[in-house]
Tab-separated table of C-alpha atoms in Angstrom:
chain	number	residue	atom	x	y	z
J	18	MET	CA	-115.070	260.403	130.815
J	19	HIS	CA	-114.660	257.432	128.405
J	20	TYR	CA	-111.599	258.336	126.015
J	21	SER	CA	-113.784	258.364	122.940
J	22	ALA	CA	-115.932	261.147	124.275
J	23	LEU	CA	-112.663	262.909	125.784
J	24	LYS	CA	-111.220	263.021	122.301
J	25	THR	CA	-113.790	265.411	120.922
J	26	VAL	CA	-113.880	267.456	124.189
J	27	LEU	CA	-109.985	267.844	123.703
J	28	GLY	CA	-110.536	269.480	120.023
J	29	SER	CA	-113.582	271.669	121.338
J	30	GLY	CA	-111.417	274.341	122.813
J	31	LEU	CA	-108.241	275.845	124.263
J	32	LEU	CA	-106.310	273.817	126.574
J	33	SER	CA	-103.754	274.548	129.495
J	34	PHE	CA	-101.500	273.288	131.766
J	35	PRO	CA	-101.533	274.512	135.379
J	36	VAL	CA	-98.046	275.306	137.341
J	37	THR	CA	-97.407	273.054	140.258
J	38	HIS	CA	-97.133	275.384	143.388
J	39	PHE	CA	-94.513	274.869	145.812
J	40	ASP	CA	-93.741	276.050	149.214
J	41	ALA	CA	-91.147	278.945	149.135
J	42	ALA	CA	-88.962	277.451	151.994
J	43	SER	CA	-89.159	273.710	151.586
J	44	HIS	CA	-90.235	273.453	147.929
J	45	ASP	CA	-92.912	270.583	149.089
J	46	PHE	CA	-96.025	270.393	147.226
J	47	ASN	CA	-98.644	273.187	148.076
J	48	ARG	CA	-101.766	271.370	147.665
J	49	ALA	CA	-104.009	274.090	149.028
J	50	ALA	CA	-102.554	276.860	146.881
J	51	TYR	CA	-102.482	274.566	143.725
J	52	GLN	CA	-106.298	273.681	144.338
J	53	ASP	CA	-107.243	277.448	144.526
J	54	HIS	CA	-105.278	277.899	141.125
J	55	VAL	CA	-106.668	275.007	139.518
J	56	ALA	CA	-110.454	275.892	140.695
J	57	TRP	CA	-109.685	279.484	139.549
J	58	LEU	CA	-108.742	278.481	135.981
J	59	SER	CA	-111.494	276.189	135.864
J	60	GLN	CA	-113.854	279.211	135.813
J	61	TYR	CA	-112.810	279.876	132.469
J	62	GLU	CA	-113.645	278.145	129.045
J	63	ALA	CA	-110.730	275.440	128.950
J	64	ALA	CA	-111.433	272.153	127.388
J	65	ALA	CA	-109.092	270.520	129.701
J	66	LEU	CA	-106.215	270.871	131.945
J	67	PHE	CA	-103.138	269.119	131.955
J	68	ALA	CA	-101.700	268.222	135.577
J	69	ALA	CA	-98.073	267.423	136.252
J	70	GLY	CA	-97.280	268.183	132.706
J	71	GLY	CA	-93.971	270.113	131.441
J	72	THR	CA	-94.956	273.653	132.814
J	73	GLY	CA	-96.276	271.640	136.060
J	74	GLU	CA	-92.759	270.394	136.624
J	75	LEU	CA	-93.103	266.855	135.808
J	76	PHE	CA	-89.566	266.149	135.395
J	77	SER	CA	-88.925	267.513	139.171
J	78	LEU	CA	-91.791	265.526	140.740
J	79	THR	CA	-91.283	262.378	142.408
J	80	PRO	CA	-93.362	259.222	141.019
J	81	ALA	CA	-95.008	259.478	144.572
J	82	GLU	CA	-95.879	263.196	143.854
J	83	ILE	CA	-97.569	263.067	140.383
J	84	PRO	CA	-100.669	261.050	141.448
J	85	GLN	CA	-100.731	263.528	144.562
J	86	VAL	CA	-100.606	266.522	142.125
J	87	VAL	CA	-103.497	264.884	139.783
J	88	ALA	CA	-105.594	263.732	142.534
J	89	ALA	CA	-105.657	267.455	143.786
J	90	ALA	CA	-106.343	268.959	140.504
J	91	LYS	CA	-109.092	266.454	139.922
J	92	GLU	CA	-110.684	267.171	143.054
J	93	ALA	CA	-110.602	270.883	142.366
J	94	ALA	CA	-111.450	271.223	138.852
J	95	GLY	CA	-115.112	270.558	138.709
J	96	ALA	CA	-116.222	269.165	135.685
J	97	THR	CA	-112.926	270.042	133.487
J	98	PRO	CA	-111.251	267.072	132.553
J	99	ILE	CA	-107.748	266.567	133.875
J	100	ILE	CA	-105.039	265.074	131.702
J	101	ALA	CA	-102.009	263.783	133.744
J	102	GLY	CA	-98.421	263.997	132.644
J	103	CYS	CA	-96.542	260.963	132.066
J	104	GLY	CA	-93.039	260.035	131.139
J	105	TYR	CA	-89.473	258.394	131.711
J	106	GLY	CA	-88.818	254.882	130.898
J	107	THR	CA	-91.190	252.217	130.112
J	108	ARG	CA	-91.677	250.792	133.213
J	109	GLN	CA	-91.957	253.839	135.295
J	110	ALA	CA	-94.088	255.200	132.801
J	111	VAL	CA	-96.456	252.319	133.240
J	112	GLU	CA	-96.256	252.741	136.919
J	113	VAL	CA	-97.149	256.561	136.615
J	114	ALA	CA	-99.757	255.953	134.354
J	115	GLN	CA	-101.491	253.131	136.128
J	116	ALA	CA	-101.234	255.513	139.709
J	117	VAL	CA	-102.734	258.567	137.783
J	118	GLN	CA	-105.476	256.512	136.616
J	119	ALA	CA	-106.306	255.247	140.211
J	120	ALA	CA	-105.879	259.191	140.977
J	121	GLY	CA	-108.829	259.805	138.480
J	122	ALA	CA	-106.958	261.335	135.560
J	123	ASP	CA	-109.162	261.382	132.355
J	124	ALA	CA	-106.451	260.737	130.058
J	125	ILE	CA	-102.409	260.679	129.908
J	126	LEU	CA	-100.105	263.013	128.214
J	127	LEU	CA	-96.951	260.816	127.459
J	128	LEU	CA	-94.138	263.299	127.425
J	129	PRO	CA	-90.551	261.838	126.199
J	130	HIS	CA	-88.755	259.166	127.837
J	131	TYR	CA	-85.720	259.926	129.604
J	132	LEU	CA	-82.476	261.257	128.141
J	133	ILE	CA	-81.426	258.743	125.208
J	134	GLY	CA	-82.926	258.743	121.595
J	135	ALA	CA	-84.731	255.670	120.321
J	136	PRO	CA	-85.409	254.089	117.020
J	137	GLN	CA	-89.131	253.714	115.776
J	138	ALA	CA	-89.319	250.141	116.906
J	139	GLY	CA	-88.738	251.258	120.580
J	140	LEU	CA	-90.902	254.199	120.519
J	141	TYR	CA	-93.727	252.050	119.246
J	142	ALA	CA	-93.181	249.322	122.233
J	143	HIS	CA	-92.937	252.101	124.581
J	144	ILE	CA	-96.089	253.854	123.692
J	145	LYS	CA	-98.039	250.692	123.235
J	146	ALA	CA	-96.913	249.338	126.824
J	147	VAL	CA	-98.572	252.559	128.135
J	148	CYS	CA	-101.671	252.404	126.221
J	149	ASP	CA	-102.193	248.815	127.107
J	150	ALA	CA	-101.653	249.378	130.950
J	151	VAL	CA	-104.538	251.946	131.558
J	152	ASP	CA	-108.017	252.287	130.348
J	153	ILE	CA	-108.220	256.070	129.982
J	154	GLY	CA	-106.901	257.778	126.824
J	155	VAL	CA	-103.233	258.577	126.120
J	156	ILE	CA	-101.895	261.333	124.054
J	157	ILE	CA	-98.648	261.345	122.188
J	158	TYR	CA	-96.419	264.291	122.928
J	159	ASN	CA	-93.594	264.458	120.074
J	160	ARG	CA	-90.731	266.460	121.402
J	161	ALA	CA	-86.933	266.371	122.048
J	162	ASN	CA	-85.719	262.976	121.760
J	163	SER	CA	-89.184	260.999	121.442
J	164	ILE	CA	-90.338	261.830	117.919
J	165	ALA	CA	-92.753	259.187	116.619
J	166	ASN	CA	-92.943	259.233	112.753
J	167	ALA	CA	-96.267	258.982	110.795
J	168	ASP	CA	-95.685	255.252	110.198
J	169	THR	CA	-95.262	254.633	113.984
J	170	VAL	CA	-98.039	256.861	114.776
J	171	ALA	CA	-100.588	255.012	112.302
J	172	ARG	CA	-99.453	251.433	113.746
J	173	LEU	CA	-100.076	252.902	117.203
J	174	ALA	CA	-103.597	254.381	116.355
J	175	ASP	CA	-104.467	250.959	114.526
J	176	ALA	CA	-103.097	248.937	117.895
J	177	CYS	CA	-104.312	251.080	120.727
J	178	PRO	CA	-107.886	252.220	120.647
J	179	ASN	CA	-107.503	254.389	123.707
J	180	LEU	CA	-104.792	256.429	121.683
J	181	ILE	CA	-106.799	259.573	121.316
J	182	GLY	CA	-104.452	262.513	120.656
J	183	PHE	CA	-101.066	263.587	119.122
J	184	LYS	CA	-99.502	266.553	120.417
J	185	ASP	CA	-96.549	268.258	118.683
J	186	GLY	CA	-93.906	270.271	119.922
J	187	THR	CA	-91.076	269.830	117.342
J	188	GLY	CA	-92.175	272.400	114.768
J	189	ASN	CA	-91.676	269.685	111.945
J	190	ILE	CA	-94.405	271.304	109.732
J	191	GLN	CA	-93.791	268.280	107.103
J	192	GLN	CA	-94.050	265.473	109.589
J	193	VAL	CA	-96.990	267.296	111.614
J	194	ARG	CA	-98.982	267.709	108.189
J	195	GLU	CA	-98.241	264.122	107.026
J	196	ILE	CA	-99.682	262.603	110.522
J	197	VAL	CA	-102.689	264.764	110.255
J	198	ALA	CA	-103.346	263.710	106.524
J	199	ARG	CA	-102.941	260.245	107.062
J	200	LEU	CA	-104.647	259.712	110.365
J	201	GLY	CA	-107.663	262.203	109.529
J	202	ASP	CA	-110.335	262.296	112.599
J	203	ARG	CA	-108.818	259.166	114.208
J	204	LEU	CA	-106.917	261.458	116.625
J	205	THR	CA	-107.441	264.913	118.182
J	206	TYR	CA	-104.204	267.100	117.195
J	207	ILE	CA	-102.713	269.656	119.599
J	208	GLY	CA	-100.109	272.188	119.428
J	209	GLY	CA	-97.431	272.081	121.816
J	210	MET	CA	-94.562	274.432	121.040
J	211	PRO	CA	-93.499	276.509	123.709
J	212	THR	CA	-95.626	279.692	123.898
J	213	HIS	CA	-97.561	277.982	121.196
J	214	GLU	CA	-99.437	281.218	120.384
J	215	LEU	CA	-96.585	282.341	118.408
J	216	PHE	CA	-96.996	279.141	115.895
J	217	ALA	CA	-100.957	278.936	116.205
J	218	GLU	CA	-101.918	280.096	113.011
J	219	ALA	CA	-99.603	277.855	110.967
J	220	TYR	CA	-100.580	274.975	113.101
J	221	ASP	CA	-104.140	275.810	112.509
J	222	ALA	CA	-103.833	275.994	108.811
J	223	MET	CA	-102.318	271.895	108.701
J	224	GLY	CA	-105.576	270.906	110.890
J	225	VAL	CA	-104.288	271.161	114.441
J	226	THR	CA	-106.936	273.298	115.572
J	227	THR	CA	-106.078	273.505	119.232
J	228	TYR	CA	-103.309	273.839	121.483
J	229	SER	CA	-102.030	274.110	125.205
J	230	SER	CA	-101.377	277.658	126.515
J	231	ALA	CA	-99.126	278.346	129.230
J	232	VAL	CA	-100.109	282.110	129.541
J	233	PHE	CA	-103.379	280.984	130.486
J	234	ASN	CA	-102.005	280.569	133.688
J	235	PHE	CA	-102.168	284.209	134.390
J	236	VAL	CA	-103.779	285.996	131.712
J	237	PRO	CA	-106.553	283.455	130.991
J	238	GLU	CA	-108.805	286.361	129.159
J	239	LEU	CA	-105.921	287.314	126.755
J	240	ALA	CA	-105.447	283.665	126.059
J	241	LEU	CA	-109.142	282.996	125.110
J	242	GLU	CA	-109.406	286.243	123.111
J	243	PHE	CA	-106.079	284.946	121.038
J	244	TYR	CA	-107.801	281.545	120.544
J	245	ARG	CA	-111.074	282.858	119.585
J	246	ALA	CA	-109.240	285.161	117.006
J	247	MET	CA	-107.396	282.248	115.537
J	248	ARG	CA	-110.577	279.998	115.309
J	249	GLY	CA	-112.278	283.195	113.859
J	250	LYS	CA	-109.288	283.774	111.202
J	251	ASP	CA	-109.123	287.198	112.836
J	252	ARG	CA	-105.486	287.960	111.740
J	253	ALA	CA	-105.790	291.492	112.763
J	254	THR	CA	-106.504	290.634	116.394
J	255	MET	CA	-103.696	287.999	116.201
J	256	THR	CA	-101.520	290.484	114.944
J	257	ARG	CA	-102.169	292.863	117.744
J	258	ILE	CA	-101.707	290.429	120.600
J	259	LEU	CA	-98.719	288.944	119.250
J	260	THR	CA	-97.151	292.473	118.649
J	261	ASP	CA	-98.103	293.809	121.840
J	262	PHE	CA	-97.972	290.870	124.184
J	263	PHE	CA	-96.465	287.486	122.818
J	264	TYR	CA	-93.376	288.852	121.040
J	265	PRO	CA	-91.966	290.836	123.909
J	266	PHE	CA	-92.697	288.010	126.331
J	267	ALA	CA	-90.852	285.531	124.299
J	268	ALA	CA	-88.121	287.877	124.410
J	269	LEU	CA	-88.116	287.779	128.253
J	270	ARG	CA	-88.638	284.202	128.135
J	271	ASP	CA	-85.598	283.405	126.149
J	272	ARG	CA	-83.361	285.040	128.306
J	273	SER	CA	-82.210	281.837	130.248
J	274	PRO	CA	-82.664	278.328	130.000
J	275	GLY	CA	-85.695	276.993	131.586
J	276	TYR	CA	-87.433	280.206	131.915
J	277	ALA	CA	-90.149	278.563	129.597
J	278	VAL	CA	-91.650	277.479	132.754
J	279	SER	CA	-90.203	279.996	135.315
J	280	ILE	CA	-91.832	282.929	133.628
J	281	ILE	CA	-95.254	281.339	133.769
J	282	LYS	CA	-94.680	281.087	137.720
J	283	ALA	CA	-93.521	284.837	137.731
J	284	GLY	CA	-96.379	285.647	135.710
J	285	LEU	CA	-98.656	284.388	138.346
J	286	ALA	CA	-96.701	286.172	140.726
J	287	ALA	CA	-97.104	289.312	138.851
J	288	VAL	CA	-100.714	289.380	138.898
J	289	GLY	CA	-101.019	288.717	142.813
J	290	ARG	CA	-101.204	284.472	142.457
J	291	ASP	CA	-97.932	283.533	143.791
J	292	PRO	CA	-97.175	279.766	143.246
J	293	GLY	CA	-94.003	279.854	145.037
J	294	PRO	CA	-90.653	279.000	143.285
J	295	VAL	CA	-89.506	276.614	140.698
J	296	ARG	CA	-87.655	273.559	141.932
J	297	PRO	CA	-83.718	273.016	140.816
J	298	PRO	CA	-82.330	272.778	138.445
J	299	LEU	CA	-84.776	275.517	137.176
J	300	THR	CA	-84.135	279.240	138.577
J	301	ASP	CA	-86.751	281.745	138.943
J	302	LEU	CA	-86.619	285.168	136.912
J	303	THR	CA	-84.379	287.775	138.585
J	304	PRO	CA	-86.338	290.890	140.286
J	305	ALA	CA	-85.477	292.962	137.522
J	306	GLU	CA	-87.048	290.389	134.907
J	307	LEU	CA	-90.042	290.288	137.097
J	308	ALA	CA	-90.327	293.945	136.968
J	309	ASP	CA	-90.451	293.771	133.212
J	310	LEU	CA	-92.931	290.799	133.114
J	311	THR	CA	-95.136	293.012	135.348
J	312	ARG	CA	-94.973	295.995	133.285
J	313	LEU	CA	-95.735	294.020	130.234
J	314	ILE	CA	-98.738	292.294	131.755
J	315	GLN	CA	-100.003	295.625	133.321
J	316	ALA	CA	-99.769	297.228	130.019
J	317	GLN	CA	-101.823	294.493	128.475
J	318	SER	CA	-104.434	294.866	131.183
J	319	VAL	CA	-104.814	298.609	130.702
J	320	ALA	CA	-105.000	298.070	126.688
J	321	ARG	CA	-107.926	295.371	127.337
J	322	ALA	CA	-109.595	297.749	129.627
J	323	ALA	CA	-109.396	300.497	127.026
C-alpha cells in the first residue's frame, strides 16, 4: 500500500500490536503460534497491526529476527496492513528499516533510539535518515528519550514525503496539541500511552482520534466497544468499561516494571491462547497475578454476555 493511502487507513479505526510468541523452553520465535494469533486478530476491525513493536518486544529481538517476525505477520494478516517496529541508533535503524521493507512491511514505527538523550538537530538527522532509506511510510513515536518537538516534526514533514504519522507516548498535552494544530491533516495522529484507553478521551479532544490498543490482543471485542464509544462520544459506556475493566487492569499492570508487556501475554494465556513467556529482562506475571487477571477478564466476559 502506498504511504499516502496508508496514512488515511491508519486514521480510520483502532490499531493494535500483536505480542511476539516465543517457545516456552528455548525462548525462540514461535512462528506458527504467532501467525495463528495475527490471523485471529485480523478477523476483527483493526485498521492496522504493528509487528515487532514495543508490546511485540522489539527490544529483545535481534536485528535478524525483526524482519522474520514482520514477514510472518504479513503472510498471516490478509488485507490488514502491517507496520514494523524499528529503532536503536541511526545506522542500525536504517538497516532494520530496509530489512522490514524487503520483508513486506507497509510502514515503519520508529521507536526511540538507544539509551541516550539527543538534541533536536540530532533527532531530525536520525529520523530523516530512516525516512530517506525507505520508500514506505514512517511514523514517529515520541516517547522516553526521543521527543521531537513541534518545530522538528514540522521540518521533517516538509523534508520527508513518506513521513505519514506521529504517535505520542509522552502524555505532554501541550506539545501534542501544538503539533496537531501546526501540521493539521499532513499527518495521522496516534495515541500511544501505555494502556491508552485510560487517556483516549483526552487525546481525542486534541484531534488524536485513533490509538493502539494492547488489550486488543486478548479482548478484541471489548477494545473495539471502547473505541466505538470514544468515537461516538458515549461517555457512559467509556466510564463503565474504565471502571469495570481498565482501572483494575492498570492497577495489576503497575505492580512491577515491565508488566505493561508481560500482562498482555498473560491476558492471552488467560483466554486460552498462550503466547509463551516474555524474554528477559522482563518477567512473567506470578501465578497469583495471572489468577487475578483471569478473574477480571472472566467477569468482563460475563458482563458483556449479560
